[in-house]
């Protein structure tokens, strides 16, 4: 092709610092992938090995640009094929490939060009292709009588989708193998940082990209990945993004008085800098998709037919919940000391309100991620028989996992209160209520009077006892009133649900005291 625009595109792809905006190059790449004749293979190969996208260090905006270009190219190619079909005579269409076959052939040609490229860039390109295919299938499935270029064409891209999913799984596995060493080893020595430069950052970016496409990969292929490792990497990435819950650590020293206002947070304060670090993280906007990816991984393991994989899932679930609990403990501690808990809107200096809104946004995002993972665990373990081989091998019981979730929610009681609590009859945060009550149901479950059932019942009693005693502790009585009220509301809701399985001592000695007005 001698198109001048195509020549310019190639020139910019080979330039680390192009003169055109990346968004313009992205649009041109999508256009020529869809229109290039006879094959898009050479351009796909050029893109995945181009200096522009290979430039170090990798940047999320460029990886997203590559993903978007390939995603849009699928839409554009479909439109090109539809227009070509309209331009041909009926006889011509009779002897031509169907839309599905032609689009499938084009996808295969693009995949051939992507093969052999750098693993992170292959991941971006293949993610874009899969998302584009998913878009078209969704449009075709949900199309209505309204005019649309696809309404008269049926699209079934299963045959083309398979190779894309296969290559995507290979790319993800290769990225994990190449970049996960520093994170999985748990080491942070200076010499290791020197020999593994920015590996954790690359892995974080790659996981953000993969989290967008992996949920649409068939379960049979998704299970091929080392899911326990993937879950660990994603949960660790989330923990790192939220600074292991320490983003409010500087709050007590950051809040000052300003005139009539009780709360003023200077832009140069420790907590302001910490918040900026969290919100400017390249993956903070992907917290939901990363959480969904980890949840899908947990669900896939826990709902497997293999005892070994279910055991792996139980261990991964417990480890993930423990990480989330560690974050929750730190967040609650810093919030209770931070002087923001009981302030009213008029107590906050006008220039500080943006900072406080940011704090609540981050806290709610953290809660959403926690609920997504917790719900995946609880909704899956209800189908695993208590006392079965996986529980024995993992040295876990369903109530123990439920207890982990309840402890996390207890630490987040002050955030939950912002949604009206768990007993509110309004719509609110329905998934939160579902997770809370499901955790209580699992904690209360018994198994026919066996020793295990007695242990589980005692676990429910121990939980109520611990929660009731915590309401009398000095740490609780020193906490801000809003935190006290939120935690007590959660304890009361727990007691109400667990009454049928509580013994007389727990009710008389602990529950009654808390419930008595």
XYZ file of C-alpha atoms in Angstrom:
517
model
C 0.000 0.000 0.000
C 1.433 3.409 -1.037
C -1.055 5.476 0.977
C 0.791 8.489 2.407
C -1.170 8.249 5.647
C -0.065 4.635 6.030
C 3.564 5.616 5.491
C 3.210 8.330 8.141
C 1.690 5.822 10.561
C 4.640 3.454 10.110
C 7.079 6.330 10.632
C 5.404 7.338 13.890
C 5.211 3.746 15.138
C 8.982 3.500 14.760
C 9.532 6.738 16.680
C 9.856 6.611 20.480
C 8.778 10.261 20.689
C 6.330 10.846 17.820
C 5.252 14.346 16.873
C 1.590 13.310 16.732
C -0.532 12.615 19.842
C -0.798 8.938 20.758
C -4.596 9.180 20.362
C -4.147 10.153 16.696
C -1.762 7.260 16.086
C -4.236 4.960 17.830
C -7.036 6.009 15.467
C -4.825 5.615 12.400
C -3.692 2.165 13.538
C -7.294 1.013 14.006
C -8.226 2.416 10.576
C -5.420 0.723 8.657
C -5.790 -2.588 10.468
C -9.378 -2.655 9.205
C -8.695 -1.360 5.677
C -5.254 -2.713 4.778
C -5.243 -5.087 1.800
C -4.552 -7.850 1.156
C -3.704 -8.699 4.797
C -3.463 -6.860 8.145
C -0.736 -9.242 9.339
C 2.310 -7.029 8.576
C 0.798 -3.988 10.315
C -0.175 -6.036 13.379
C 3.402 -7.354 13.548
C 4.774 -3.822 13.189
C 2.530 -2.472 15.958
C 3.413 -5.188 18.466
C 7.140 -4.642 17.913
C 7.117 -0.878 17.349
C 9.506 1.469 19.133
C 6.571 3.655 20.189
C 4.873 0.938 22.225
C 8.068 -0.848 23.285
C 9.477 2.341 24.821
C 10.617 1.811 28.406
C 9.309 2.139 30.996
C 5.931 0.829 29.881
C 3.109 3.301 30.432
C -0.521 2.357 30.998
C -1.819 5.044 28.656
C 0.164 3.561 25.750
C -0.827 0.001 26.582
C -4.447 1.155 26.708
C -3.943 2.968 23.408
C -2.772 -0.264 21.780
C -5.684 -2.188 23.294
C -8.185 0.414 22.101
C -6.727 0.489 18.584
C -7.192 -3.262 18.145
C -10.623 -3.159 19.771
C -11.823 -0.410 17.448
C -10.289 -2.138 14.427
C -12.687 -5.064 14.946
C -15.662 -2.688 14.789
C -14.257 -0.901 11.739
C -13.530 -4.146 9.891
C -17.064 -5.338 10.522
C -18.423 -2.102 9.047
C -16.135 -2.431 6.026
C -17.372 -5.972 5.394
C -21.001 -4.912 5.807
C -20.536 -2.066 3.302
C -18.782 -4.395 0.859
C -21.671 -6.825 1.153
C -24.161 -4.054 0.389
C -22.157 -2.962 -2.654
C -22.129 -6.457 -4.183
C -24.994 -7.935 -6.127
C -27.058 -10.742 -4.700
C -25.242 -13.194 -6.957
C -21.914 -11.752 -5.860
C -22.798 -12.258 -2.213
C -23.861 -15.807 -2.961
C -20.305 -16.657 -4.052
C -18.579 -14.566 -1.367
C -17.661 -15.373 2.212
C -20.274 -14.687 4.850
C -19.723 -11.804 7.249
C -18.815 -14.238 10.025
C -16.335 -16.162 7.864
C -14.692 -13.031 6.449
C -14.389 -11.395 9.865
C -13.072 -14.629 11.343
C -10.400 -14.855 8.638
C -9.373 -11.260 9.300
C -9.071 -11.964 13.044
C -6.865 -14.982 12.302
C -4.631 -12.847 10.087
C -4.276 -10.202 12.804
C -3.427 -12.850 15.416
C -0.678 -14.217 13.156
C 0.898 -10.769 13.097
C 0.723 -10.426 16.883
C 2.437 -13.772 17.530
C 6.077 -13.481 18.504
C 5.811 -9.955 19.873
C 6.765 -8.769 23.354
C 4.474 -10.455 25.902
C 3.011 -7.285 27.470
C 2.265 -5.763 24.061
C 0.776 -9.042 22.840
C -1.436 -8.988 25.920
C -2.687 -5.493 25.043
C -3.334 -6.328 21.380
C -5.093 -9.615 22.111
C -7.153 -8.026 24.884
C -8.323 -5.416 22.395
C -9.211 -8.060 19.819
C -11.176 -10.132 22.333
C -13.039 -7.091 23.648
C -13.889 -6.058 20.089
C -15.222 -9.530 19.316
C -17.226 -9.497 22.544
C -18.669 -6.088 21.621
C -19.891 -7.359 18.248
C -21.387 -10.520 19.715
C -23.163 -8.458 22.361
C -24.513 -6.026 19.766
C -25.747 -8.863 17.580
C -27.388 -10.529 20.572
C -29.082 -7.407 21.864
C -29.941 -5.752 18.570
C -33.458 -4.385 18.245
C -35.609 -3.203 15.381
C -33.786 0.133 15.322
C -31.607 0.761 12.261
C -28.101 -0.576 12.720
C -25.514 -1.838 10.262
C -25.474 -5.233 11.957
C -29.216 -5.784 12.338
C -29.527 -7.851 9.169
C -26.353 -9.885 9.818
C -25.880 -12.677 12.318
C -22.429 -12.823 13.894
C -21.083 -15.973 15.524
C -17.350 -15.613 16.043
C -16.758 -18.706 18.141
C -14.246 -20.175 15.697
C -12.274 -16.914 15.542
C -12.614 -16.268 19.260
C -10.915 -19.534 20.225
C -7.444 -18.729 18.813
C -7.601 -15.223 20.330
C -8.378 -16.670 23.762
C -5.604 -19.258 23.379
C -3.005 -16.625 22.520
C -4.279 -14.347 25.289
C -3.848 -17.084 27.908
C -0.320 -17.758 26.615
C 0.522 -14.038 26.825
C -0.805 -13.755 30.397
C 1.135 -16.843 31.483
C 4.303 -15.488 29.865
C 3.899 -12.114 31.583
C 3.400 -13.825 34.946
C 6.448 -16.006 34.397
C 8.623 -13.078 33.306
C 7.641 -10.346 35.739
C 6.275 -11.944 38.906
C 9.571 -13.054 40.475
C 10.175 -9.944 42.561
C 6.609 -9.947 43.888
C 6.343 -13.677 44.573
C 9.761 -13.936 46.219
C 8.780 -11.315 48.791
C 12.318 -9.941 48.675
C 13.224 -6.313 48.346
C 17.024 -6.287 48.616
C 18.839 -3.555 46.731
C 20.752 -6.013 44.564
C 17.482 -7.676 43.519
C 15.976 -4.299 42.604
C 19.055 -3.655 40.467
C 18.702 -6.898 38.544
C 14.894 -6.809 38.329
C 14.195 -3.167 37.435
C 10.585 -2.081 37.704
C 9.311 -5.662 37.288
C 6.557 -5.104 39.817
C 5.416 -1.964 37.979
C 5.291 -3.814 34.643
C 3.335 -6.657 36.217
C 0.875 -4.199 37.754
C 0.241 -2.565 34.370
C -0.100 -5.944 32.676
C -2.620 -7.122 35.269
C -4.644 -3.934 34.750
C -4.788 -4.716 31.022
C -5.522 -8.417 31.532
C -8.318 -7.660 34.006
C -10.314 -6.088 31.187
C -10.264 -9.118 28.884
C -9.817 -12.249 31.013
C -13.408 -12.143 32.362
C -14.575 -12.834 28.788
C -12.328 -15.867 28.281
C -14.115 -19.219 28.437
C -13.775 -21.036 31.763
C -12.103 -24.042 30.131
C -9.249 -21.819 28.949
C -9.188 -19.558 32.016
C -8.597 -22.606 34.240
C -5.373 -23.347 32.351
C -3.710 -20.394 34.090
C -2.016 -20.925 37.483
C -4.994 -19.364 39.243
C -3.649 -19.421 42.835
C -0.636 -17.435 41.640
C -2.801 -15.084 39.583
C -5.128 -14.433 42.536
C -2.167 -13.754 44.822
C -0.654 -11.324 42.313
C -3.932 -9.445 41.832
C -4.688 -9.189 45.568
C -1.117 -8.064 46.245
C -1.461 -5.467 43.490
C -4.677 -4.172 45.062
C -2.996 -4.039 48.466
C -0.082 -2.113 46.975
C -2.443 0.284 45.190
C -4.131 1.084 48.516
C -0.729 1.233 50.262
C -1.672 -1.751 52.440
C -4.301 0.488 54.050
C -1.765 3.086 55.211
C -2.948 5.937 52.986
C -4.561 7.573 56.056
C -1.579 6.980 58.329
C -0.603 10.653 58.268
C -4.132 11.899 58.960
C -3.697 12.735 62.689
C -0.690 14.956 61.980
C -2.271 16.500 58.868
C -5.498 17.930 60.313
C -5.182 21.467 61.659
C -7.566 24.245 62.721
C -8.207 27.206 60.445
C -10.246 30.000 61.962
C -13.755 28.765 62.724
C -13.138 25.509 60.892
C -12.099 22.465 62.905
C -10.637 20.639 59.920
C -8.050 21.962 57.513
C -5.728 19.663 55.552
C -2.845 21.563 53.897
C -1.885 20.463 50.393
C 1.639 19.778 51.631
C 0.508 17.548 54.514
C 1.475 13.848 54.691
C -2.061 12.588 54.099
C -2.562 14.907 51.094
C 0.599 13.520 49.519
C -0.460 9.972 50.334
C -3.907 10.500 48.786
C -2.333 11.982 45.675
C -0.125 8.913 45.400
C -3.159 6.603 45.578
C -5.406 8.545 43.209
C -2.632 9.127 40.664
C -1.742 5.435 40.589
C -2.155 4.132 37.024
C -4.270 1.220 38.238
C -6.644 2.900 40.708
C -9.249 3.181 37.944
C -8.934 -0.571 37.398
C -9.598 -1.554 41.021
C -13.039 -2.875 40.060
C -11.811 -4.944 37.108
C -8.857 -6.280 39.122
C -11.220 -7.264 41.935
C -13.511 -8.925 39.410
C -10.559 -10.862 37.981
C -9.516 -12.134 41.424
C -13.150 -12.981 42.208
C -13.463 -14.933 38.946
C -10.281 -16.817 39.786
C -11.548 -17.739 43.251
C -14.930 -18.758 41.874
C -13.299 -20.900 39.179
C -11.200 -22.800 41.730
C -13.906 -23.193 44.370
C -16.516 -24.409 41.870
C -14.205 -26.941 40.198
C -14.844 -30.694 40.256
C -11.300 -31.490 41.377
C -10.675 -31.746 45.131
C -7.117 -30.523 44.600
C -8.245 -27.353 42.844
C -10.964 -26.708 45.429
C -8.302 -27.046 48.129
C -6.141 -24.528 46.262
C -9.167 -22.258 46.072
C -9.840 -22.465 49.808
C -6.230 -21.620 50.610
C -6.229 -18.742 48.132
C -9.513 -17.470 49.573
C -8.191 -17.523 53.132
C -4.962 -15.758 52.117
C -6.852 -13.117 50.140
C -9.257 -12.452 53.013
C -6.357 -12.191 55.451
C -4.709 -9.569 53.235
C -7.981 -7.645 53.077
C -8.362 -7.895 56.851
C -4.852 -6.510 57.403
C -5.776 -3.541 55.213
C -9.072 -3.045 57.073
C -7.392 -3.067 60.497
C -4.946 -0.376 59.413
C -7.640 1.785 57.800
C -9.903 1.655 60.868
C -7.033 2.472 63.209
C -5.915 5.504 61.214
C -9.488 6.743 60.717
C -10.290 6.517 64.432
C -7.242 8.667 65.243
C -7.647 11.105 62.381
C -10.105 13.685 63.776
C -12.454 13.388 60.783
C -14.849 10.791 62.163
C -17.278 13.091 63.992
C -16.929 16.354 62.086
C -19.838 17.945 60.223
C -19.754 19.517 56.782
C -19.558 23.070 58.148
C -16.559 22.093 60.302
C -14.455 21.453 57.193
C -12.595 24.324 55.559
C -13.871 24.926 51.985
C -10.468 24.239 50.412
C -10.264 20.930 52.315
C -13.604 19.498 51.170
C -12.116 18.133 47.955
C -9.565 16.204 50.026
C -12.217 14.746 52.340
C -14.323 13.736 49.335
C -11.271 12.000 47.886
C -10.766 10.139 51.157
C -14.341 8.848 51.059
C -14.025 7.902 47.392
C -10.939 5.803 48.114
C -12.568 4.227 51.182
C -15.698 3.276 49.242
C -13.625 1.885 46.368
C -11.763 -0.255 48.885
C -15.047 -1.484 50.364
C -16.422 -2.348 46.897
C -13.303 -4.402 46.119
C -13.586 -6.191 49.458
C -17.253 -7.021 48.925
C -16.610 -8.335 45.414
C -13.961 -10.778 46.627
C -15.841 -11.766 49.794
C -19.047 -12.451 47.891
C -17.208 -14.679 45.396
C -15.815 -16.770 48.253
C -19.043 -17.057 50.252
C -21.283 -17.726 47.251
C -18.990 -20.579 46.174
C -18.301 -22.325 49.483
C -21.998 -22.877 50.171
C -21.831 -25.620 47.511
C -18.834 -27.374 49.078
C -19.814 -30.035 51.607
C -18.549 -29.180 55.114
C -15.944 -31.665 56.318
C -15.131 -32.801 52.776
C -11.594 -33.585 51.579
C -10.784 -30.029 50.374
C -11.606 -28.529 53.787
C -9.563 -31.218 55.521
C -6.584 -30.689 53.217
C -6.769 -26.903 53.584
C -7.329 -27.119 57.378
C -10.308 -24.795 57.038
C -14.057 -24.822 57.678
C -16.780 -22.688 56.036
C -17.461 -20.750 59.280
C -13.779 -19.826 59.527
C -13.909 -18.177 56.108
C -17.192 -16.470 56.995
C -15.602 -15.237 60.213
C -12.788 -13.612 58.232
C -15.360 -11.719 56.163
C -17.306 -10.595 59.240
C -14.160 -9.286 60.925
C -13.321 -7.271 57.804
C -16.814 -5.778 57.698
C -16.583 -4.934 61.392
C -13.465 -2.858 60.731
C -15.281 -1.117 57.870
C -18.407 -0.388 59.943
C -17.780 3.357 59.694
C -17.834 3.135 55.876
C -20.856 0.818 55.852
C -22.796 3.373 57.901
C -22.464 5.787 54.976
C -24.655 3.412 52.948
C -27.328 3.259 55.648
C -25.920 0.187 57.380
C -26.879 -3.445 56.766
C -30.401 -3.266 58.207
C -31.652 -0.387 56.092
C -34.804 -1.153 54.094
C -33.828 1.245 51.315
C -32.047 -0.012 48.199
C -28.604 1.179 49.301
C -25.670 -1.142 48.683
C -27.499 -4.429 48.083
C -24.361 -6.500 47.481
C -23.033 -5.404 50.870
C -26.171 -6.609 52.656
C -26.119 -9.875 50.725
C -22.486 -10.526 51.665
C -23.023 -9.668 55.330
C -26.054 -11.912 55.796
C -24.540 -14.721 53.726
C -21.470 -14.637 55.979
C -23.741 -14.948 59.031
C -25.648 -17.830 57.424
C -22.402 -19.676 56.699
C -21.143 -18.989 60.229
C -24.382 -20.423 61.637
C -24.469 -23.562 59.485
C -24.278 -26.965 61.214
C -23.907 -30.527 60.004
C -26.186 -32.894 61.826
C -24.823 -32.684 65.337
C -21.312 -33.925 64.534
C -18.203 -32.744 66.338
C -17.552 -30.405 63.432
C -21.010 -28.919 63.875
C -20.367 -28.338 67.560
C -17.095 -26.618 66.674
C -18.847 -24.417 64.131
C -21.604 -23.560 66.601
C -18.984 -22.641 69.197
C -17.341 -20.456 66.562
C -20.587 -18.491 66.225
C -20.765 -18.202 70.016
C -17.136 -17.104 70.187
C -17.776 -14.484 67.529
C -20.710 -13.003 69.452
C -18.757 -13.122 72.711
C -15.734 -11.376 71.162
C -17.868 -8.719 69.495
C -19.832 -7.988 72.665
C -16.672 -7.759 74.763
C -15.074 -5.479 72.184
C -17.909 -2.998 72.756
C -16.745 -2.680 76.368
C -13.038 -2.379 75.621
C -11.112 0.817 76.289
C -10.206 1.068 72.603
C -13.915 1.125 71.730
C -14.933 3.629 74.401
C -12.146 5.978 73.296
C -13.198 5.763 69.650
C -15.258 8.555 68.042
C -19.018 8.301 68.640
C -19.761 7.671 64.954
C -17.474 4.620 64.961
C -19.027 3.349 68.202
C -22.546 3.635 66.778
C -21.592 1.992 63.478
C -19.859 -0.969 65.121
C -22.651 -1.492 67.647
C -25.254 -1.505 64.847
C -23.284 -4.219 63.061
C -22.986 -6.300 66.248
C -26.731 -6.019 66.925
C -27.527 -7.138 63.370
C -25.170 -10.102 63.819
C -26.741 -11.156 67.118
C -30.242 -10.968 65.660
C -29.276 -13.321 62.840
C -27.299 -15.766 65.012
C -29.793 -16.114 67.908
C -31.029 -19.579 66.726
C -27.535 -21.102 67.054
C -26.304 -19.266 70.163
C -26.127 -21.151 73.443
C -27.767 -19.929 76.631
C -24.539 -18.563 78.079
C -23.810 -16.407 75.035
C -27.308 -14.978 75.047
C -27.508 -14.367 78.796
C -23.955 -13.197 79.509
C -23.104 -11.266 76.353
C -25.919 -10.677 73.852
C -28.481 -9.541 76.420
C -26.193 -6.818 77.785
C -25.619 -5.347 74.332
C -29.239 -5.576 73.229
C -30.696 -4.083 76.405
C -31.476 -0.398 75.708
